[in-house]
Every structure is written in structure tokens, then in C-alpha cells.
PDB file of C-alpha atoms in Angstrom:
ATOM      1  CA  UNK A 393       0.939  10.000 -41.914  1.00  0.00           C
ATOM      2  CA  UNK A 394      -2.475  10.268 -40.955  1.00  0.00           C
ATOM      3  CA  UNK A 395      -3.532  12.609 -38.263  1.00  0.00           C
ATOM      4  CA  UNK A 396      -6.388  12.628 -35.908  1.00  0.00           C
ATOM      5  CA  UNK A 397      -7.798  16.034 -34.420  1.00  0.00           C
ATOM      6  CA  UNK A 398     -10.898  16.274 -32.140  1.00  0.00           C
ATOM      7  CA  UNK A 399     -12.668  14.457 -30.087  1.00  0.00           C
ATOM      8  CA  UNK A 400     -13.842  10.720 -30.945  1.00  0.00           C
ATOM      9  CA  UNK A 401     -16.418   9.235 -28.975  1.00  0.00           C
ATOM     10  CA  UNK A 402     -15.563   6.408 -27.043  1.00  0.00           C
ATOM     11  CA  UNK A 403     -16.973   4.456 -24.222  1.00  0.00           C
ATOM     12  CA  UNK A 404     -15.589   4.959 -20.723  1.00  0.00           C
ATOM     13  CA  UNK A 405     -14.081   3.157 -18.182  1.00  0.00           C
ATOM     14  CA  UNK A 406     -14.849   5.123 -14.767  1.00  0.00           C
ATOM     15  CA  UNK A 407     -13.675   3.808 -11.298  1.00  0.00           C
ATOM     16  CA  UNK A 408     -16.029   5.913  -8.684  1.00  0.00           C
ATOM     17  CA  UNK A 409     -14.004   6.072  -5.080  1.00  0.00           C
ATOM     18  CA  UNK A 410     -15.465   7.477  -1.749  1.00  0.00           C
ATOM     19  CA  UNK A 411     -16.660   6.384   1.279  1.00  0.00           C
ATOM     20  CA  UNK A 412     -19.512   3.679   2.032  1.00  0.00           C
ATOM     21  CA  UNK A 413     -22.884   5.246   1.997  1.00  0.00           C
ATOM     22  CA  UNK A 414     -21.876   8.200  -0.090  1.00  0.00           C
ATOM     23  CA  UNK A 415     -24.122   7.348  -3.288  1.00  0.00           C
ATOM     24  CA  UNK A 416     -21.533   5.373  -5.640  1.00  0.00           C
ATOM     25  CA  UNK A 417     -23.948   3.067  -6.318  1.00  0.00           C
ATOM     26  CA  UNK A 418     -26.804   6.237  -6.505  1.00  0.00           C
ATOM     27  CA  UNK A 419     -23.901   7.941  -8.989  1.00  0.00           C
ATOM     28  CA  UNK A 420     -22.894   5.181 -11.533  1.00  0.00           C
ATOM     29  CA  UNK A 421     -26.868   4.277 -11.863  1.00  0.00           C
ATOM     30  CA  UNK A 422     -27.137   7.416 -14.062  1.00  0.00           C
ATOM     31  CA  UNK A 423     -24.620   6.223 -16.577  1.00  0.00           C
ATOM     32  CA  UNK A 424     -26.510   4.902 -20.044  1.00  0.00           C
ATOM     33  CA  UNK A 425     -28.543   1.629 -19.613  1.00  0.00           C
ATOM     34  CA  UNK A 426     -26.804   0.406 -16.483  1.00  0.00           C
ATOM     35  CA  UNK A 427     -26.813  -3.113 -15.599  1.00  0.00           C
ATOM     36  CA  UNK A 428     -25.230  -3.849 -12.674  1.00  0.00           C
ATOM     37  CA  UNK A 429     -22.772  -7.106 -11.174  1.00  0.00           C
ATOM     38  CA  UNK A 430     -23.524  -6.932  -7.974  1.00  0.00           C
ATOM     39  CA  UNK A 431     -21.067  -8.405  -5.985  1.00  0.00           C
ATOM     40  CA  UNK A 432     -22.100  -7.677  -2.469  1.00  0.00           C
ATOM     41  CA  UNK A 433     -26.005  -7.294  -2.744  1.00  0.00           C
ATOM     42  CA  UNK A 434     -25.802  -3.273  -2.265  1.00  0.00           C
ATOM     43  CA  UNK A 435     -28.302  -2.574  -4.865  1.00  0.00           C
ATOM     44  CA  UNK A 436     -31.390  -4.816  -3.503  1.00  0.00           C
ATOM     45  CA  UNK A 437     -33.047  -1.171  -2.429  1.00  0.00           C
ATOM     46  CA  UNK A 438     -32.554   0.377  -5.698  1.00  0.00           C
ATOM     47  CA  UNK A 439     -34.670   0.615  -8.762  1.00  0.00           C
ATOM     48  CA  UNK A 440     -31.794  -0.766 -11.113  1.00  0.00           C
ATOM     49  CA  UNK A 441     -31.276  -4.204 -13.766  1.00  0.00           C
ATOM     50  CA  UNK A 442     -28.929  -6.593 -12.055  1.00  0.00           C
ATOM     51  CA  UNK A 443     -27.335  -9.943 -12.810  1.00  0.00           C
ATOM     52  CA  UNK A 444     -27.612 -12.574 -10.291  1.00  0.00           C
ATOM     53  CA  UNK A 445     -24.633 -12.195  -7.255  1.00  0.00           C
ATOM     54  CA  UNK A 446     -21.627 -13.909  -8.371  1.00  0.00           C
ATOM     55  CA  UNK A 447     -20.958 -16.794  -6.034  1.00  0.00           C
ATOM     56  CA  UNK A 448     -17.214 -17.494  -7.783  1.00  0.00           C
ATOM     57  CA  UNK A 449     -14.842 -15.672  -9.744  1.00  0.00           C
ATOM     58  CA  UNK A 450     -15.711 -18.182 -12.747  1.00  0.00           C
ATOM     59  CA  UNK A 451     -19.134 -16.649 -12.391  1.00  0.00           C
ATOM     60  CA  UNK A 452     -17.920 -12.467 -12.796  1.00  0.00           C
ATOM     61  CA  UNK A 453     -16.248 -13.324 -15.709  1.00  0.00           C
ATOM     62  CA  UNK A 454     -18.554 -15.718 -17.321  1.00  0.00           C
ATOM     63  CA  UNK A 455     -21.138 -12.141 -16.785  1.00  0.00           C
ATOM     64  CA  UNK A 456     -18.462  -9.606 -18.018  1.00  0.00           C
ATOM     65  CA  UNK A 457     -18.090 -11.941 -21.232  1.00  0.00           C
ATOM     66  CA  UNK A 458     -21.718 -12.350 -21.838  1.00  0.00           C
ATOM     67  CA  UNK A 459     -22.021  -8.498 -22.057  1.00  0.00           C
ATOM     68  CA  UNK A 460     -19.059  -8.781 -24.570  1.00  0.00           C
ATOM     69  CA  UNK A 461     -20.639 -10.983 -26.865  1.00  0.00           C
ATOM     70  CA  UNK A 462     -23.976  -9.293 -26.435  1.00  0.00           C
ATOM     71  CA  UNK A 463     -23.029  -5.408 -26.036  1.00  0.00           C
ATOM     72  CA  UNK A 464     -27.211  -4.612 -26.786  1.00  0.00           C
ATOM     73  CA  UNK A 465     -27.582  -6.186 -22.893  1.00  0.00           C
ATOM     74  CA  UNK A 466     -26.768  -2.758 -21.431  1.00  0.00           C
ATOM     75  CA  UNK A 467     -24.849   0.462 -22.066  1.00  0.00           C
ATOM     76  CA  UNK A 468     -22.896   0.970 -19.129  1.00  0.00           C
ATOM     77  CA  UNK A 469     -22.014  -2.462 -16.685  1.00  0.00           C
ATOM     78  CA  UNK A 470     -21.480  -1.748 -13.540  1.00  0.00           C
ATOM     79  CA  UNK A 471     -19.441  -3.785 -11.089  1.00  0.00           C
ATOM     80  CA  UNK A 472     -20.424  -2.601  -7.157  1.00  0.00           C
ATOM     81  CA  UNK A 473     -17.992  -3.406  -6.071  1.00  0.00           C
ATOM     82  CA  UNK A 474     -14.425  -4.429  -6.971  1.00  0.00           C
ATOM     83  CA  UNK A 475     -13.570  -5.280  -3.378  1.00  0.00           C
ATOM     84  CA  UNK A 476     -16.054  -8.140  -3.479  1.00  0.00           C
ATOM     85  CA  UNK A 477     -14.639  -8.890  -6.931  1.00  0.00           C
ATOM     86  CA  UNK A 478     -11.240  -9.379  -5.073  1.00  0.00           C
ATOM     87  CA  UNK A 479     -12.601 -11.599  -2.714  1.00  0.00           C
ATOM     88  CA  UNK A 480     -13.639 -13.976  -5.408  1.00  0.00           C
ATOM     89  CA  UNK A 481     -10.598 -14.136  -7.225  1.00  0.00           C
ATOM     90  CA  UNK A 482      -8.618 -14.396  -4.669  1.00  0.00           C
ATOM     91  CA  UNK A 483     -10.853 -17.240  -3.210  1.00  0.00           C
ATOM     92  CA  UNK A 484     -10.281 -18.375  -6.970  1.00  0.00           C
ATOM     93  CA  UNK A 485      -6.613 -17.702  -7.149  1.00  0.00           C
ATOM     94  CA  UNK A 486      -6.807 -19.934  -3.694  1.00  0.00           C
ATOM     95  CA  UNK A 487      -8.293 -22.824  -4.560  1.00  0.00           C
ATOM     96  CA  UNK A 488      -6.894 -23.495  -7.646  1.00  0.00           C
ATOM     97  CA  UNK A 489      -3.445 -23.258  -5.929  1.00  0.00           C
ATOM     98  CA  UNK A 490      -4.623 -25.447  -3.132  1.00  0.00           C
ATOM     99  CA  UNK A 491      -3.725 -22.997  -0.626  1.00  0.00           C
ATOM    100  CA  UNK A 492      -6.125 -21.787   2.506  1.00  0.00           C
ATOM    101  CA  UNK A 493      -4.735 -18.007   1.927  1.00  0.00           C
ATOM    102  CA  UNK A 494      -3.445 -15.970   0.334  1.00  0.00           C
ATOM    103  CA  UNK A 495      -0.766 -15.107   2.576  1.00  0.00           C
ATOM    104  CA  UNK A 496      -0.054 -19.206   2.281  1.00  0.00           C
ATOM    105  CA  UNK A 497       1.850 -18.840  -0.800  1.00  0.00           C
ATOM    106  CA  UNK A 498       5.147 -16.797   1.062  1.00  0.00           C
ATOM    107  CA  UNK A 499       5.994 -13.073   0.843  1.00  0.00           C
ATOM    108  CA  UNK A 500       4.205 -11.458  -1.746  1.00  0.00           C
ATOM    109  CA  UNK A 501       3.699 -14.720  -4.163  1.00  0.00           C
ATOM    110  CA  UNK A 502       0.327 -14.623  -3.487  1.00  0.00           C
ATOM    111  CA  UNK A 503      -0.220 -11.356  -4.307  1.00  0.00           C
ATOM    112  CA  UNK A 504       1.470 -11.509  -7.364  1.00  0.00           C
ATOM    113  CA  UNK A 505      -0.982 -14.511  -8.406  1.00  0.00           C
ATOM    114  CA  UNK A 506      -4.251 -12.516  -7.492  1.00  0.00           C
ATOM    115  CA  UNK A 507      -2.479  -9.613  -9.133  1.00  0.00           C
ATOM    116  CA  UNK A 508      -1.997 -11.633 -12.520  1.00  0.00           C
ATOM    117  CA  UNK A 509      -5.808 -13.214 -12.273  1.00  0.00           C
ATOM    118  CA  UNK A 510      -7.431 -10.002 -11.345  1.00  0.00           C
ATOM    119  CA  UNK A 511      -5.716  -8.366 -14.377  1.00  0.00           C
ATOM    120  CA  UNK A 512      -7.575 -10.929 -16.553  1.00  0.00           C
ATOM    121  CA  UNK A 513     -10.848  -8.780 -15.104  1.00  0.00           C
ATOM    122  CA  UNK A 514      -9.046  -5.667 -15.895  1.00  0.00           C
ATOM    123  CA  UNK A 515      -8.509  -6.575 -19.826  1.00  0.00           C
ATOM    124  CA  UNK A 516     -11.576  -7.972 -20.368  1.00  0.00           C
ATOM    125  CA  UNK A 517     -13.291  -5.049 -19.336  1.00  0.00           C
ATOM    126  CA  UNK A 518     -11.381  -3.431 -21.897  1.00  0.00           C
ATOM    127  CA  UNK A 519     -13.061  -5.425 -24.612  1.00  0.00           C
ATOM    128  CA  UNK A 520     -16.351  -4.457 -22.897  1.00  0.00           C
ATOM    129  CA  UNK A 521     -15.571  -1.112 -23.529  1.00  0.00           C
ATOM    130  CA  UNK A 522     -13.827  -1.582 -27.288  1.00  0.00           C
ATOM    131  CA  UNK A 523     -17.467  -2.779 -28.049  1.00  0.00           C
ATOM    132  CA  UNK A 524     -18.841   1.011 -26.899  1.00  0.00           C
ATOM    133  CA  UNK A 525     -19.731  -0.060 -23.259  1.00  0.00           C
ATOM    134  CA  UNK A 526     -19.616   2.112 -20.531  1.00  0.00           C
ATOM    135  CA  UNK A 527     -17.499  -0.068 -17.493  1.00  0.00           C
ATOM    136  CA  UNK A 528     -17.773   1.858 -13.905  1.00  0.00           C
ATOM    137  CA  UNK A 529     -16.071   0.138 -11.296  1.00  0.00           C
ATOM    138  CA  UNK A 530     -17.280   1.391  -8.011  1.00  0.00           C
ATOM    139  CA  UNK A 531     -14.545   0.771  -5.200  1.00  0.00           C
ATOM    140  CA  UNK A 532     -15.360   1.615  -1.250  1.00  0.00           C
ATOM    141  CA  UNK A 533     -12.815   4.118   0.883  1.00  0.00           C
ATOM    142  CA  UNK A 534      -9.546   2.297  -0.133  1.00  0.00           C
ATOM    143  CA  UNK A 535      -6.688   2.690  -2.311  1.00  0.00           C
ATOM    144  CA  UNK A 536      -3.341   0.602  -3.708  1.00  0.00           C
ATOM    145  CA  UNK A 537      -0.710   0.326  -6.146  1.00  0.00           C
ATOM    146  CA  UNK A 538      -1.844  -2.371  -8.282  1.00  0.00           C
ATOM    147  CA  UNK A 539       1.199  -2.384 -10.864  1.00  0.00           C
ATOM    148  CA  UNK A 540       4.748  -1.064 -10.632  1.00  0.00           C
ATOM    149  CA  UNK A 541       8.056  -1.215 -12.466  1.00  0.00           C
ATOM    150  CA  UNK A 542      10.312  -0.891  -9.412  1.00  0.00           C
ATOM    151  CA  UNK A 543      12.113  -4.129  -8.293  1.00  0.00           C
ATOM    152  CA  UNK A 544      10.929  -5.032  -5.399  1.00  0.00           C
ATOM    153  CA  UNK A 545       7.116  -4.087  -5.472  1.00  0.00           C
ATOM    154  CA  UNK A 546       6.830  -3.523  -1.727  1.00  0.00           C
ATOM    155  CA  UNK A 547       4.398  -1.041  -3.074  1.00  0.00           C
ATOM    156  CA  UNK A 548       1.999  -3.456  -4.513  1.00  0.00           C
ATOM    157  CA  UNK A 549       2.800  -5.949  -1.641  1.00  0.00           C
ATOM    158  CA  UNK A 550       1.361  -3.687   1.083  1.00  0.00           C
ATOM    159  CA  UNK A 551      -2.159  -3.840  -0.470  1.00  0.00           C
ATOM    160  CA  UNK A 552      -4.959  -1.848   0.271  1.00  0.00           C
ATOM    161  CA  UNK A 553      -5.172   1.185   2.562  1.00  0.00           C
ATOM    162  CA  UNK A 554      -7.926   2.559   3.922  1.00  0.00           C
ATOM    163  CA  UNK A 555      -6.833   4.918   6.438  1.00  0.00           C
ATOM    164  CA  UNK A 556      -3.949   7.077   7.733  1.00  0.00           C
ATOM    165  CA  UNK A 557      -2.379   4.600   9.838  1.00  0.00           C
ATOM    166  CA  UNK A 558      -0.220   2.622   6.906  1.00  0.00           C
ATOM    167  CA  UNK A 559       1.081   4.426   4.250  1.00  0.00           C
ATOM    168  CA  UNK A 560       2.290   2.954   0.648  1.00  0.00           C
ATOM    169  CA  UNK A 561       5.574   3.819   0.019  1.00  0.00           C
ATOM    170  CA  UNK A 562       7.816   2.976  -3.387  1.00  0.00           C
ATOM    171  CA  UNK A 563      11.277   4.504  -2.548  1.00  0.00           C
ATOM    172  CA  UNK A 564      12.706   3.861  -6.048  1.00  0.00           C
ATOM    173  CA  UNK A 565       9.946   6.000  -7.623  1.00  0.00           C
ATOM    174  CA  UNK A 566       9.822   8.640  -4.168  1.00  0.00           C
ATOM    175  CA  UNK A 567       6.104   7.913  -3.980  1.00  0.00           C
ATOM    176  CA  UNK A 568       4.004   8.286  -1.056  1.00  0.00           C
ATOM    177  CA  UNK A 569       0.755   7.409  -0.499  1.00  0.00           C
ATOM    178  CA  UNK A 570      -1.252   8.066   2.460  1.00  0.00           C
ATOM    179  CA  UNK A 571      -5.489   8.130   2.867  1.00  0.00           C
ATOM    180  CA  UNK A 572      -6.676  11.502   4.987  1.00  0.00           C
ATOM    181  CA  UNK A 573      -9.824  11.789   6.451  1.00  0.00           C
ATOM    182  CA  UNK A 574     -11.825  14.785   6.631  1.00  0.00           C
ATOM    183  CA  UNK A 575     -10.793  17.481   8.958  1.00  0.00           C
ATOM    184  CA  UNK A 576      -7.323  15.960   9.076  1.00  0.00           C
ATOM    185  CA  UNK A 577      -4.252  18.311   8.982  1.00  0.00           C
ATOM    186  CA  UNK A 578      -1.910  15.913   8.161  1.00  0.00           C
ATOM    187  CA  UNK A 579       0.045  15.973  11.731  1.00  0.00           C
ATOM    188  CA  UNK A 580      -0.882  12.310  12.583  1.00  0.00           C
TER     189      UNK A 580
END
């Protein structure tokens, strides 16, 4: 059996959380060679490479794979933000299902469909970053369960939160999770 001590050097795959206006964008610049998908046209004021906005989720991915069969074009790719990336798939996810929403496709289907399509996003940055690239996905004031093994999922049905108001809950696991704000005790 061979065994493996030490560190190895590998690229990283970073998501960068916090609230708008905080500097994600500011932060995840000073990563290697960043080149940035800009999703929702945050960066225009910054001193930074870009690809052209994605108008379609066909579009993201057609960018992510470029930088996969080209890892020279930067050393860190940057998608501000994944939010925006959402949008597009699920106006992908959508379309190709000929329905007007999400929501159209009955309780939970549709997220289940976005779920599976956005996951194609997910593994193909992992190539990106089998090739040695740096992948930050920057991701405004909002959190969800995107995966679980429990039956019924109601966890990754209720989506994202963004504030204190709706909790995600996944009683077969006895997981809470709730978004405070600053200077919030907790007491409602």
C-alpha cells in the first residue's frame, strides 16, 4: 500500500459568502490570474479580465468548458455570482421543459430538475480545477441545502434563505438552519 504524507498542492475551489457590497468581488480578484464570468455585470467598475455576460445557461457552460480545454486562459475563474447562474439554469431548466416556472412543474419537481442541471455546473467546475484552476464562486447573503440523503428533501425544497424569518429544517438529520443578522440575539 502506498501512502501519502504532506501536503500536495492542488487548486481550490472557494465559495466566498457575505453580504452585497462587502468586497466579494474586491476579495476573489486577488486569487492568481482571475478571469471573471460575470453573471450580473458587478465588475464593470473594477480593473479585472472578464468574459462577456452570459445571456443563457448554454452560454456559462460553453465559458466554464473553454477554460477547461484551455487552462493557460486564467488561473483562478471566477463566477460573480452563482445566484445569477441560477437564474439561467433555471430559465434553462424552464424552457427546455416547456414550463413558465419553476414552481409549474408540482411540489418540488422543479427543483429537483434545476437541482440535477445546476449540478452539471458543479462537476464541471471540478474538471476546471483537476486541470490546477483556482474556481471561486462568489454567492450574495443567502444560504440552502443543495443535496440531502433524507427522504423527503423538504430541506432542499425550501430553497434559499436569506434572512431570519424562514428557517431550513431536515428533521430526519435534526438540522437547523437559520441566517442571523448582526446584532441579533437570537430571540426573534
Amino acid at each position: 500500500m502506498q501512502i501519502i504524507r504532506g501536503k500536495q498542492k492542488t487548486a481550490l475551489k472557494v465559495v466566498v459568502y457575505g453580504p452585497e457590497g462587502i468586497g466579494k468581488s474586491t476579495f476573489a480578484a486577488q486569487f492568481p490570474n482571475p478571469l471573471f464570468i460575470d453573471t450580473e455585470g458587478g465588475t464593470k467598475h473594477m480593473d479585472v479580465a472578464r468574459t462577456p455576460k452570459p445571456t443563457s445557461w448554454v452560454m456559462l457552460l460553453g465559458l466554464v468548458k473553454e477554460c477547461i480545454s484551455d487552462p493557460s486562459l486564467c488561473g483562478t475563474l471566477i463566477i460573480d455570482t452563482m445566484d445569477w447562474a441560477e437564474l439561467l439554469c433555471s430559465r434553462y431548466v424552464c424552457d427546455k421543459n416547456q414550463k413558465k416556472s419553476i414552481e409549474e412543474f408540482g411540489y418540488g419537481k422543479g427543483y429537483t430538475y434545476l437541482m440535477e442541471e445546476f449540478g452539471a455546473l458543479l462537476n464541471t467546475l471540478n474538471e476546471l480545477v483537476e486541470r490546477g484552476v483556482n474556481v471561486v464562486a462568489v454567492e450574495p447573503g443567502r444560504i440552502r441545502v443543495a443535496e440531502a440523503d433524507c427522504p423527503d428533501e423538504v430541506c432542499v425544497h425550501t430553497g434559499w434563505i436569506d434572512g431570519p424569518a424562514m428557517p431550513i429544517a431536515c428533521v430526519p438529520h435534526g438540522l437547523t438552519v437559520t441566517v442571523a443578522r448582526e446584532g441579533d440575539d437570537g430571540d426573534g
